[in-house]
mmCIF file of C-alpha atoms in Angstrom:
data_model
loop_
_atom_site.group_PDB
_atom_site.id
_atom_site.type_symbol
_atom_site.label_atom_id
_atom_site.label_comp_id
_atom_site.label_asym_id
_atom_site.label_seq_id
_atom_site.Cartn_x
_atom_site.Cartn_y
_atom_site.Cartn_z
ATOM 1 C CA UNK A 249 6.123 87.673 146.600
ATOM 2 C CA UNK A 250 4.658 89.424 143.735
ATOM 3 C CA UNK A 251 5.694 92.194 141.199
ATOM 4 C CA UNK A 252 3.618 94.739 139.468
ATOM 5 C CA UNK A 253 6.019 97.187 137.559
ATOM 6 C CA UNK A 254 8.576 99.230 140.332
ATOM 7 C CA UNK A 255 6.895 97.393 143.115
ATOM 8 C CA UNK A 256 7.084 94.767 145.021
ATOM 9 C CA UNK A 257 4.696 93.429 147.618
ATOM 10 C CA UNK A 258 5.550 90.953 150.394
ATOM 11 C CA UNK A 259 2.222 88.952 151.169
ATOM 12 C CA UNK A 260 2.523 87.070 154.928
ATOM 13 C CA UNK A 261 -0.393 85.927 157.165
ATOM 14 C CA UNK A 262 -2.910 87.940 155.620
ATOM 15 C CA UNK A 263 -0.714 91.290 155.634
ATOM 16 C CA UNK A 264 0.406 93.046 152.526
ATOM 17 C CA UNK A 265 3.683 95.298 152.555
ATOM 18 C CA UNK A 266 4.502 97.190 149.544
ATOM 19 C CA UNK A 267 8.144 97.468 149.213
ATOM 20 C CA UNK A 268 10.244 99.875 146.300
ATOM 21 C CA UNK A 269 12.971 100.226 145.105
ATOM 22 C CA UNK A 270 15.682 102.838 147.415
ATOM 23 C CA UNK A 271 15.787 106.266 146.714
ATOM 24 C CA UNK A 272 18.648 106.170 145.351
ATOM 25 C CA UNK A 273 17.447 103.699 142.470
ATOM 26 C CA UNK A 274 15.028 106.327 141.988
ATOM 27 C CA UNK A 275 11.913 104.233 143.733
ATOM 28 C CA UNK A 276 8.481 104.622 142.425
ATOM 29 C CA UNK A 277 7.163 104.663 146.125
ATOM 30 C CA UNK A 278 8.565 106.787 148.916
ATOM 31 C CA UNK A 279 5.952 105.710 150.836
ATOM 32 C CA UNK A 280 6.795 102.197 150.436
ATOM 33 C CA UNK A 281 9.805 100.453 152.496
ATOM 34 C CA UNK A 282 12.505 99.585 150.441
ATOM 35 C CA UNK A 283 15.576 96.967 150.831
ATOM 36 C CA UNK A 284 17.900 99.185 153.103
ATOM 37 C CA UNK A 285 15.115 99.591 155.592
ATOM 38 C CA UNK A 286 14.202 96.422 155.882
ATOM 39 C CA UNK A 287 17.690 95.210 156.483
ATOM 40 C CA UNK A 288 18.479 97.669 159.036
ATOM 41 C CA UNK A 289 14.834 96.784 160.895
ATOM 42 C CA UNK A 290 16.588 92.953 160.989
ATOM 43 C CA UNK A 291 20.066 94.220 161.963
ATOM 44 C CA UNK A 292 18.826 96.302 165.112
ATOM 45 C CA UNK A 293 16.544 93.560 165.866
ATOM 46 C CA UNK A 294 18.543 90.606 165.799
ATOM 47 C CA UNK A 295 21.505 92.781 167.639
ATOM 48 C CA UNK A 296 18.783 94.121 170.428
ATOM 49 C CA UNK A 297 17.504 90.767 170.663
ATOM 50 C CA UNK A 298 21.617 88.956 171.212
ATOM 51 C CA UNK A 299 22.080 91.409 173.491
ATOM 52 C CA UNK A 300 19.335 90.576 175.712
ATOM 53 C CA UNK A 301 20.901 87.356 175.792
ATOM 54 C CA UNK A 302 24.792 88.349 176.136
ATOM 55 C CA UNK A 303 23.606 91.052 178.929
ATOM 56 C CA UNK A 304 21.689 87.926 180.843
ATOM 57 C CA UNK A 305 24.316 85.807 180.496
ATOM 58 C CA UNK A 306 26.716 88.482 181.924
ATOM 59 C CA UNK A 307 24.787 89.716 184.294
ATOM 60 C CA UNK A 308 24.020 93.393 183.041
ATOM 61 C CA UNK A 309 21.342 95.182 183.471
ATOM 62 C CA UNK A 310 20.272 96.273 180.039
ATOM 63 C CA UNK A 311 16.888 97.879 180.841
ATOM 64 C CA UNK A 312 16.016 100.874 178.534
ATOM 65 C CA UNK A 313 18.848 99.269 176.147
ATOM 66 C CA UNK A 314 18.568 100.455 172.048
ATOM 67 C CA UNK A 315 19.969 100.153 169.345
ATOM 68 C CA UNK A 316 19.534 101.897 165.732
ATOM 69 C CA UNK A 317 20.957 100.610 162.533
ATOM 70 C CA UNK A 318 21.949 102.926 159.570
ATOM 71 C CA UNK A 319 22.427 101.285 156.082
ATOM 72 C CA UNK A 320 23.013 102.920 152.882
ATOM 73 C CA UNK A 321 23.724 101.545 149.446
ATOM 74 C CA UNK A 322 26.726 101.148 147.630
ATOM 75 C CA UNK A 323 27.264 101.374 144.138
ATOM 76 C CA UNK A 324 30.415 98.878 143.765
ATOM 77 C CA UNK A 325 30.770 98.995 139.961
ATOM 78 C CA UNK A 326 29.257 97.644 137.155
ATOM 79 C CA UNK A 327 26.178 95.589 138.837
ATOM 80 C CA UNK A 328 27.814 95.363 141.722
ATOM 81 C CA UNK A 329 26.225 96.893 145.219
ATOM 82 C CA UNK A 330 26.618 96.559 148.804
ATOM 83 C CA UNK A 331 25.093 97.956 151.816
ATOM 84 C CA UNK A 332 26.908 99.552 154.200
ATOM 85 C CA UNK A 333 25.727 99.488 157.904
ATOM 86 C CA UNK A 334 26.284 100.781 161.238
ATOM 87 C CA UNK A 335 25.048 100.213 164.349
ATOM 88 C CA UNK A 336 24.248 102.632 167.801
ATOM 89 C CA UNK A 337 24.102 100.786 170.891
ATOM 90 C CA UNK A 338 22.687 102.551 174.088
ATOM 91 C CA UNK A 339 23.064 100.625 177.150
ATOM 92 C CA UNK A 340 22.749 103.579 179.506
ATOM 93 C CA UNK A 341 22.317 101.242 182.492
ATOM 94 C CA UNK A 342 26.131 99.397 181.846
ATOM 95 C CA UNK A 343 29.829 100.793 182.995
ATOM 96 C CA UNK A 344 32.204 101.684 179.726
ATOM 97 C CA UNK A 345 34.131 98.054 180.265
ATOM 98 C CA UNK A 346 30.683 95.681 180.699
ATOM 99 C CA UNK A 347 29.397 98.036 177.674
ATOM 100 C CA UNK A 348 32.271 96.997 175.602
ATOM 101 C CA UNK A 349 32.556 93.268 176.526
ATOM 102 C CA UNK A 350 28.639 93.187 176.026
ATOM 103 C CA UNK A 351 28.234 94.736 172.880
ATOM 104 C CA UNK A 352 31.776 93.203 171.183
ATOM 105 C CA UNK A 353 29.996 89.783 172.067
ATOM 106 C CA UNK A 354 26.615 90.715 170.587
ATOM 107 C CA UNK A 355 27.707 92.212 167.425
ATOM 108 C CA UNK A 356 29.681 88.821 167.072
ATOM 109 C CA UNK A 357 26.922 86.098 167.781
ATOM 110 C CA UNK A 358 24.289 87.970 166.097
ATOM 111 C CA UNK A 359 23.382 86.128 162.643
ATOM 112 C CA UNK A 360 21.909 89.110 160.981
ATOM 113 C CA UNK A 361 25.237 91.491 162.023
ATOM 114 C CA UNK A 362 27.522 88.661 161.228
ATOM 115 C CA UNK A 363 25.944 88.099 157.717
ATOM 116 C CA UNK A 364 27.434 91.698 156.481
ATOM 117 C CA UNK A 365 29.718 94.008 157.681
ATOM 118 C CA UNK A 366 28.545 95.978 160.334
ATOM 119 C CA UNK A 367 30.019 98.868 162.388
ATOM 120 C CA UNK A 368 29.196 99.775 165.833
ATOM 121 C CA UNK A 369 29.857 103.310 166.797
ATOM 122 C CA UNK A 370 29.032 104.649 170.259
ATOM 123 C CA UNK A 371 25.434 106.082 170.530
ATOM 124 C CA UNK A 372 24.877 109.387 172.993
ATOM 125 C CA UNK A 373 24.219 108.777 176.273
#
C-alpha cells in the first residue's frame, strides 16, 4: 500500500484501486472507494457467502438470496470512530421461521459480521 497526499492506493496482482478518505472526512476523491465501502463489500460478502453454507447445511433453498450492507461512520469522541453497520437479507425462496433460524446462524458464524457489530433488519420481499 502506498500514499500520495489524501490518497491511498491498494496495489494486488497487477490491479491498482485508489481508495480516499469518506465523505464525511471530507475525501479528496469521490470517485475513489473509501473505508466504509470497502467494509460493507466484505460484510455482505462474507454474510452471502455463510449463508450459502448455513442454507446447505439446513436444507434451504436460497436461490436468488442477497444481501446489502449499510455502514456509516461514527465520530466517538476525541479520535475515536466506529462504523456502524447493518445488514438486508433477502431469502425470498425461505418460510419466515427457516429465514430466521438461517440468517440468526449466518450473521453468527460469519467472521467479517462477527468482527463488528452488525444489525440485520428485514429486507423487502
Amino acid at each position: 500500500m502506498a500514499s500520495a497526499g489524501d490518497l491511498v492506493r491498494i496495489e494486488t496482482d497487477g490491479r491498482t484501486l485508489p481508495v480516499s478518505a469518506p465523505p464525511a472526512l471530507n475525501s479528496a476523491d469521490s470517485a475513489a472507494w473509501n473505508p466504509e465501502q470497502f467494509y460493507a463489500a466484505a460484510v455482505a460478502t462474507c454474510l452471502h457467502q455463510t449463508l450459502g453454507v448455513v442454507g446447505s447445511e439446513m436444507g434451504a433453498d436460497l436461490g436468488g438470496s442477497s444481501v446489502t450492507a449499510e455502514v456509516s461512520l461514527r465520530h466517538d469522541g476525541a479520535m475515536r470512530f466506529s462504523f456502524s453497520t447493518r445488514v438486508a437479507v433477502d431469502l425470498p425462496g425461505v418460510d419466515d421461521d427457516t429465514r430466521e433460524r438461517v440468517v440468526r446462524e449466518a450473521m453468527s458464524s460469519c467472521p467479517v459480521a462477527t468482527a463488528v457489530s452488525t444489525v440485520e433488519t428485514a429486507a423487502p420481499h
